[in-house]
Coordinates of C-alpha atoms and ligand atoms in Angstrom, one line a residue:
M1 CA -0.1 -0.2 -0.1
A2 CA 1.7 3.6 -0.8
L3 CA 2.6 5.5 2.1
H4 CA -0.3 8.2 1.6
W5 CA -2.9 5.5 1.7
Q6 CA -1.5 3.8 4.6
I7 CA -1.4 7.5 6.6
L8 CA -5.1 7.9 5.6
A9 CA -6.0 4.7 6.9
G10 CA -3.9 5.6 10.1
M11 CA -6.2 8.6 10.9
L12 CA -9.3 6.5 10.2
A13 CA -8.6 4.0 12.9
G14 CA -7.3 6.3 15.0
L15 CA -10.8 8.3 15.0
V16 CA -12.7 5.1 15.2
A17 CA -10.5 3.9 18.0
G18 CA -10.5 7.5 19.7
L19 CA -14.4 7.4 19.8
V20 CA -14.6 3.7 21.0
G21 CA -12.2 4.1 23.4
G22 CA -12.7 7.7 25.0
E23 CA -10.3 9.1 27.3
G24 CA -8.9 5.9 28.4
L25 CA -7.4 5.0 25.2
A26 CA -6.3 8.4 24.7
D27 CA -4.5 8.3 27.6
R28 CA -2.5 5.0 26.4
V29 CA -1.7 6.3 22.7
G30 CA -1.3 10.2 24.2
W31 CA 2.8 9.5 24.2
I32 CA 3.1 7.7 20.9
G33 CA 1.5 10.8 18.9
A34 CA 3.9 13.4 21.4
L35 CA 7.0 11.1 20.4
F36 CA 6.4 11.1 16.6
V37 CA 5.5 14.6 17.0
R38 CA 8.9 14.6 18.7
L39 CA 10.9 13.1 15.9
L40 CA 9.2 15.8 13.5
K41 CA 10.8 18.5 15.4
M42 CA 14.0 17.0 15.6
V43 CA 14.3 17.3 11.8
I44 CA 12.8 20.6 11.7
V45 CA 15.8 23.1 12.2
P46 CA 18.9 21.4 10.8
L47 CA 17.0 20.5 7.6
V48 CA 15.6 24.1 7.4
F49 CA 19.7 25.3 7.9
T50 CA 21.1 23.2 5.3
S51 CA 18.2 23.3 2.8
I52 CA 18.3 27.4 2.4
I53 CA 22.1 27.3 2.7
S54 CA 22.6 25.0 0.0
G55 CA 19.4 26.6 -1.9
V56 CA 20.2 30.3 -1.5
A57 CA 24.1 29.6 -2.2
S58 CA 22.7 27.8 -5.5
I59 CA 21.0 31.2 -6.3
G60 CA 23.8 33.4 -5.5
G61 CA 22.7 37.1 -3.9
G62 CA 21.4 40.1 -5.9
R63 CA 19.0 40.4 -9.0
R64 CA 17.6 36.4 -8.9
L65 CA 17.2 36.5 -5.1
G66 CA 15.3 39.8 -5.1
G67 CA 13.0 38.5 -8.0
L68 CA 12.7 35.3 -6.1
F69 CA 11.6 37.2 -2.6
A70 CA 9.5 39.5 -4.2
K71 CA 7.5 37.0 -5.9
T72 CA 7.6 35.2 -2.9
I73 CA 5.8 37.7 -0.9
G74 CA 3.7 38.7 -3.7
Y75 CA 2.0 34.9 -3.4
Y76 CA 2.1 35.0 0.0
V77 CA 0.2 38.4 0.6
L78 CA -2.2 37.3 -2.2
S79 CA -3.2 34.2 -1.0
S80 CA -3.4 35.5 2.7
A81 CA -5.6 38.4 1.5
L82 CA -8.1 36.0 -0.3
A83 CA -8.3 33.9 2.6
V84 CA -9.4 36.7 4.7
L85 CA -11.8 38.0 2.4
I86 CA -13.5 34.5 2.3
G87 CA -13.5 34.7 5.9
L88 CA -15.1 37.8 6.1
A89 CA -17.7 37.1 3.6
M90 CA -18.6 33.9 5.6
V91 CA -19.2 35.4 8.4
N92 CA -21.7 38.0 7.0
L93 CA -23.5 35.9 5.0
L94 CA -23.9 32.9 8.0
R95 CA -23.9 35.2 10.7
P96 CA -23.0 32.4 13.2
G97 CA -22.5 34.7 16.4
V98 CA -26.3 36.1 16.0
G99 CA -27.9 34.3 19.2
A100 CA -25.3 32.3 19.6
S101 CA -24.9 30.3 23.1
I102 CA -21.6 28.5 24.5
V103 CA -23.4 26.7 27.3
G104 CA -21.6 23.5 27.7
A105 CA -18.4 24.9 25.7
E106 CA -16.4 26.7 28.4
G107 CA -12.8 26.3 28.0
G108 CA -9.3 25.9 29.5
A109 CA -6.8 28.5 29.9
L110 CA -5.2 29.6 26.6
P111 CA -1.5 27.9 26.4
E112 CA 1.2 30.3 26.3
I113 CA 2.6 30.8 22.8
E114 CA 5.3 34.1 22.1
T115 CA 3.7 36.3 19.9
P116 CA 5.3 40.0 18.5
S117 CA 3.5 42.5 20.1
S118 CA 3.8 44.8 17.1
V119 CA 5.0 44.8 13.5
S120 CA 8.1 46.6 14.3
E121 CA 8.8 43.8 17.0
L122 CA 8.2 41.3 14.4
F123 CA 11.1 43.0 12.1
L124 CA 13.3 43.4 15.2
K125 CA 13.3 39.8 15.8
M126 CA 14.0 38.6 12.6
V127 CA 17.6 39.5 13.2
P128 CA 19.2 36.9 15.7
T129 CA 21.8 38.2 18.1
N130 CA 23.0 34.6 18.7
V131 CA 22.6 32.0 16.0
V132 CA 22.9 29.4 18.4
D133 CA 20.2 30.8 20.9
A134 CA 17.9 31.1 17.8
A135 CA 18.6 27.5 17.2
A136 CA 17.5 26.5 20.3
T137 CA 14.3 28.5 20.9
P138 CA 13.9 27.4 18.2
D139 CA 13.1 31.1 16.3
M140 CA 12.1 30.1 12.9
L141 CA 12.2 33.7 11.5
A142 CA 15.8 34.5 12.9
I143 CA 17.3 30.8 11.6
I144 CA 15.6 31.8 8.1
V145 CA 17.1 35.1 7.6
F146 CA 20.6 33.8 9.1
S147 CA 20.5 31.1 6.8
I148 CA 19.7 33.3 3.8
L149 CA 22.3 35.7 4.5
F150 CA 24.8 33.1 5.2
G151 CA 23.8 31.1 1.9
V152 CA 24.6 35.1 0.3
A153 CA 27.6 35.0 1.7
I154 CA 29.0 31.2 0.3
A155 CA 27.7 32.5 -3.0
S156 CA 29.9 35.5 -3.1
L157 CA 33.0 33.3 -2.1
P158 CA 35.9 32.7 -4.7
D159 CA 35.7 29.3 -6.5
R160 CA 37.5 26.6 -3.9
P161 CA 35.7 28.1 -0.6
R162 CA 32.2 28.3 -2.2
T163 CA 32.6 24.6 -3.5
V164 CA 33.6 23.2 -0.5
L165 CA 30.9 24.7 1.4
S166 CA 28.0 24.4 -1.2
E167 CA 28.9 20.7 -1.6
F168 CA 29.1 20.3 2.3
F169 CA 25.6 21.9 2.9
D170 CA 24.1 20.1 -0.2
A171 CA 25.3 16.9 1.2
A172 CA 24.1 17.8 4.8
F173 CA 20.6 18.5 3.4
Q174 CA 20.5 15.1 1.5
A175 CA 21.3 13.3 4.6
M176 CA 18.4 15.7 6.6
M177 CA 16.0 14.8 3.5
A178 CA 16.7 10.8 4.2
L179 CA 16.4 11.5 7.6
T180 CA 12.9 12.7 7.2
G181 CA 12.3 9.9 5.0
F182 CA 12.9 7.6 7.9
V183 CA 10.4 9.6 9.9
I184 CA 7.6 9.6 7.8
R185 CA 7.8 5.7 7.5
V186 CA 6.7 5.5 11.0
A187 CA 3.7 8.2 10.0
P188 CA 0.5 5.9 9.8
I189 CA 1.1 5.0 13.7
G190 CA 1.9 8.6 14.5
V191 CA -1.1 10.0 13.1
F192 CA -3.4 7.0 14.8
A193 CA -2.3 8.0 18.0
L194 CA -2.8 11.8 17.1
I195 CA -6.2 11.5 16.1
A196 CA -7.1 9.3 18.5
R197 CA -6.2 11.2 21.6
V198 CA -7.9 14.2 19.9
A199 CA -11.2 11.9 19.0
G200 CA -11.2 10.3 22.4
T201 CA -10.8 13.5 24.6
S202 CA -13.3 15.9 22.6
G203 CA -16.4 16.6 24.4
L204 CA -19.2 16.5 21.6
E205 CA -21.7 18.6 23.5
A206 CA -18.9 21.3 23.3
F207 CA -19.0 21.2 19.4
S208 CA -23.0 21.2 19.3
A209 CA -23.1 24.2 20.9
L210 CA -21.1 26.1 18.6
L211 CA -21.9 24.1 15.8
V212 CA -22.8 27.2 12.9
Y213 CA -19.7 29.0 13.9
M214 CA -17.6 25.9 13.4
A215 CA -19.4 25.4 10.0
A216 CA -19.0 29.1 8.7
I217 CA -15.4 28.6 9.6
A218 CA -15.1 25.2 8.0
G219 CA -17.0 26.0 5.0
G220 CA -14.7 29.0 4.6
L221 CA -11.3 26.9 5.1
A222 CA -13.0 24.6 2.3
L223 CA -13.5 27.1 0.0
H224 CA -9.9 28.4 0.2
L225 CA -8.7 25.0 -0.1
F226 CA -10.9 23.7 -2.7
V227 CA -11.6 26.9 -5.0
A228 CA -9.3 29.9 -4.1
L229 CA -5.9 28.2 -3.8
P230 CA -6.7 25.7 -7.3
L231 CA -7.8 28.8 -9.2
L232 CA -4.5 30.1 -8.2
L233 CA -2.8 27.0 -9.3
I234 CA -4.4 27.0 -12.7
L235 CA -4.6 30.7 -13.6
L236 CA -1.0 31.5 -12.1
G237 CA 0.7 28.6 -12.7
R238 CA -1.2 26.5 -15.7
I239 CA -1.0 23.7 -12.8
R240 CA -3.8 21.0 -12.6
P241 CA -5.1 21.3 -8.9
S242 CA -6.0 17.3 -8.9
V243 CA -2.4 16.4 -9.4
H244 CA -1.0 19.1 -6.6
F245 CA -3.3 17.4 -4.3
R246 CA -2.6 14.1 -5.0
N247 CA 1.0 14.9 -5.0
M248 CA 0.6 16.8 -1.8
A249 CA -1.4 13.6 0.3
E250 CA 1.4 13.1 3.0
P251 CA 1.7 16.5 4.0
L252 CA -2.2 17.5 4.4
A253 CA -2.5 14.4 6.2
M254 CA 0.3 15.2 8.7
A255 CA -0.9 18.9 8.9
F256 CA -4.3 17.5 9.7
S257 CA -2.9 15.3 12.4
T258 CA -0.3 17.4 14.2
A259 CA -2.0 21.0 13.6
S260 CA 1.5 22.5 13.3
S261 CA 2.9 23.8 10.0
A262 CA 6.1 23.6 11.8
A263 CA 6.5 20.2 12.7
T264 CA 4.7 19.3 8.8
L265 CA 7.5 21.3 7.3
P266 CA 10.1 18.6 7.1
I267 CA 7.3 16.6 5.3
T268 CA 5.9 19.3 3.4
L269 CA 9.8 19.9 2.1
R270 CA 10.2 16.6 0.9
A271 CA 6.8 15.8 -0.8
V272 CA 7.0 19.4 -2.5
E273 CA 10.7 18.6 -4.0
T274 CA 10.1 14.3 -4.6
K275 CA 6.7 14.5 -5.8
V276 CA 5.7 18.1 -7.0
G277 CA 9.3 18.3 -8.4
V278 CA 10.2 21.6 -7.4
S279 CA 14.0 22.2 -7.4
N280 CA 15.4 22.7 -3.9
R281 CA 16.5 26.7 -4.5
I282 CA 12.9 27.5 -5.2
S283 CA 11.3 25.2 -2.0
S284 CA 13.8 25.9 0.5
F285 CA 12.9 29.6 0.0
V286 CA 9.5 29.4 -0.1
L287 CA 8.5 26.8 2.4
P288 CA 10.3 27.4 5.3
M289 CA 9.5 31.0 5.2
G290 CA 5.5 30.3 4.1
A291 CA 5.7 27.9 6.9
T292 CA 6.3 30.8 9.7
V293 CA 4.4 33.8 7.9
N294 CA 2.2 32.6 5.1
M295 CA -1.0 31.2 6.8
D296 CA -4.2 31.6 4.8
G297 CA -5.9 29.4 7.2
T298 CA -5.0 31.2 10.4
A299 CA -5.7 34.6 8.7
L300 CA -9.3 33.5 7.6
Y301 CA -10.1 32.3 10.9
E302 CA -8.3 35.5 12.5
C303 CA -11.1 37.6 10.4
A304 CA -14.0 35.4 11.0
G305 CA -13.5 34.8 14.9
V306 CA -13.2 38.4 15.4
L307 CA -16.3 39.0 13.5
F308 CA -18.1 36.2 15.1
I309 CA -17.4 37.5 18.7
A310 CA -18.5 40.8 17.7
Q311 CA -22.1 39.4 16.5
M312 CA -21.9 37.6 19.9
L313 CA -21.6 40.8 21.6
G314 CA -24.0 42.5 19.6
V315 CA -21.4 44.9 18.3
D316 CA -22.2 46.1 15.0
L317 CA -18.7 46.8 13.2
S318 CA -18.5 49.6 10.7
F319 CA -17.1 49.1 7.1
S320 CA -13.9 50.5 8.1
Q321 CA -13.9 48.7 11.2
Q322 CA -14.1 45.7 9.2
L323 CA -11.4 46.9 7.0
V324 CA -9.4 47.5 10.2
V325 CA -9.9 44.1 11.2
V326 CA -8.9 42.5 7.8
V327 CA -5.7 44.1 7.8
T328 CA -5.0 43.4 11.2
A329 CA -5.9 39.5 10.8
L330 CA -3.4 39.2 8.0
L331 CA -0.8 40.5 10.4
A332 CA -1.7 38.5 13.2
S333 CA -1.1 35.0 10.9
I334 CA 1.9 36.3 10.2
G335 CA 2.9 36.8 14.1
A336 CA 1.3 33.4 14.7
A337 CA 3.6 30.7 15.4
A338 CA 3.1 27.6 13.5
V339 CA 2.4 25.5 16.3
P340 CA -1.1 24.5 17.6
S341 CA -3.8 26.7 18.8
A342 CA -1.5 29.7 17.9
G343 CA -3.9 31.4 15.6
L344 CA -6.6 31.5 18.7
V345 CA -3.8 33.2 20.7
V346 CA -3.0 35.7 18.5
I347 CA -6.9 36.3 18.1
F348 CA -6.5 39.1 20.8
L349 CA -4.4 41.1 18.6
V350 CA -7.1 41.7 16.5
L351 CA -9.4 42.1 19.0
E352 CA -7.5 45.0 20.2
S353 CA -7.7 46.7 16.8
V354 CA -11.1 47.6 17.2
N355 CA -11.4 47.9 21.1
L356 CA -13.2 44.4 21.9
R357 CA -11.9 43.4 25.1
G358 CA -12.9 42.2 28.5
P359 CA -14.3 39.6 30.6
Q360 CA -17.2 38.5 28.3
V361 CA -14.7 38.4 25.2
D362 CA -12.3 36.2 27.3
V363 CA -15.2 33.4 28.4
I364 CA -16.4 33.6 24.5
V365 CA -12.2 32.9 23.7
G366 CA -12.4 30.2 26.0
A367 CA -15.1 28.4 24.3
M368 CA -13.6 28.8 21.1
L369 CA -10.7 27.1 22.3
A370 CA -12.6 24.2 23.6
I371 CA -13.4 23.0 20.4
D372 CA -10.3 24.7 18.6
R373 CA -8.7 21.5 17.9
P374 CA -10.9 20.2 15.2
L375 CA -10.6 23.8 13.4
D376 CA -7.1 24.3 14.2
M377 CA -6.3 20.7 12.2
L378 CA -8.3 22.3 9.1
R379 CA -6.7 25.6 9.3
T380 CA -3.1 24.1 9.4
S381 CA -3.9 21.7 6.3
V382 CA -4.7 25.3 4.5
N383 CA -1.6 26.9 5.8
V384 CA 0.5 24.0 4.5
F385 CA -1.0 23.7 1.4
S386 CA -0.9 27.1 0.4
D387 CA 2.7 27.1 0.6
S388 CA 2.9 24.2 -1.3
C389 CA 1.1 26.2 -3.9
G390 CA 3.2 29.1 -3.7
A391 CA 6.5 26.8 -4.5
A392 CA 4.7 25.4 -7.3
I393 CA 3.4 28.6 -9.1
I394 CA 6.6 30.2 -8.4
A395 CA 8.7 27.5 -10.0
R396 CA 7.0 27.2 -13.3
S397 CA 7.2 31.0 -13.4
E398 CA 10.9 30.4 -13.1
G399 CA 10.8 27.8 -15.8
E400 CA 10.8 24.8 -14.0
S401 CA 8.7 22.9 -16.1
G402 CA 8.5 19.6 -14.7
V403 CA 6.2 20.8 -11.6
D404 CA 3.3 18.8 -10.8
S405 CA 3.4 16.9 -14.0
D406 CA 0.5 14.3 -14.9
D407 CA 3.3 11.6 -15.1
G408 CA 5.2 12.7 -11.9
P409 CA 6.8 10.6 -9.4
A410 CA 3.5 10.6 -7.3
A411 CA 1.6 9.3 -10.4
A412 CA 3.7 6.0 -10.3
D413 CA 2.5 5.9 -6.7
A414 CA 6.1 5.3 -5.9
P415 CA 6.2 4.9 -2.1
A416 CA 8.0 7.1 -0.3
Ligands
LIG1 N1 -1.8 25.7 14.2 C1 -1.3 26.7 12.9 C2 -0.3 25.8 12.1 O1 0.5 25.6 12.9 C3 -1.9 27.8 13.5 C4 -2.8 28.4 13.9 O2 -3.2 28.0 15.0 O3 -3.9 28.9 13.2 O4 -0.5 26.3 11.0

């Protein structure tokens, strides 16, 4: 059986086992899921370092890098803006907050996740004062910035040191990809445990309290995933969405199971290079940065979530206030860490921008937390898929014609 089918089977088995076995089973398999996520996290920092350094060293600095950077940022802004607008439309159409009740959905305390408090802080923290500390935290943006600069520095060296270093980092990158290949082999068991834990511990009454809200967010995310992003693939990349979906089956399953773009990154990098067929030069540039700053699903969620809270409180947001929400939702999605529940933590930034605060707001956000996991799984899948679309579209625009071709490696169902 091809690996992505094994992973899917693992997810389904986990769902059934979790629903049947309940909390008892969830407790017993929890550590297996945690172990799997640790394996993924173990790979991230060295993989990102080596991948970016070897990719950027092969591009060199100057015009080519600048052009790639501009395209990448252009894609991030376009796709995230589309997502926010879909979120805005869904909540204005379905009005899930009007008359909603949160009885039965009281949540616990929000997890502590570090978030930059302003745009200037975000920029400031991009430059590490200590690379080892950035790698240890890990602080992804800082690692990315250092790796890009280091790659540019390598490209500027004379022949011999440049070749030595490029070959070294390229070889190290290949080793990290091979290591990722080992980790993904145990993915069916890992996702089984992760899904079983979620299914076993989620109380159903909480979900029924906020059903319309969940439907509005899930519907918006589905629209973005199945309509907006495929349109971008067709219009900007001349890529058949069905082929891209097939190539991205493993990262999608992984994003859904782990609810973390960062933990999924090794699998995303691997699939985009070996299945979608994007060169390391482009994927190493677009994907790590994308996992950290390009979060379409989160952007949609920020916007829809804040409007939902406003509706519940009976606050009518004017057109210009909604515009403020749109812009801050986009910024909040950039600042959100690529870990579970980060989207809900940064929602306070967006709420603040339209002066929504106080105990009532906290209670509603608590209820949203109680049902956040399945929504987080969905928005993380959208986040990861959007990054991969960006990599494929940019690769096509750079003349990589084999990207998402019908007879690519995934078409032959090659086991990973
Ligand atoms: N969990 C999401 C991610 O890792 C972020 C979020 O909570 O929206 O992409």
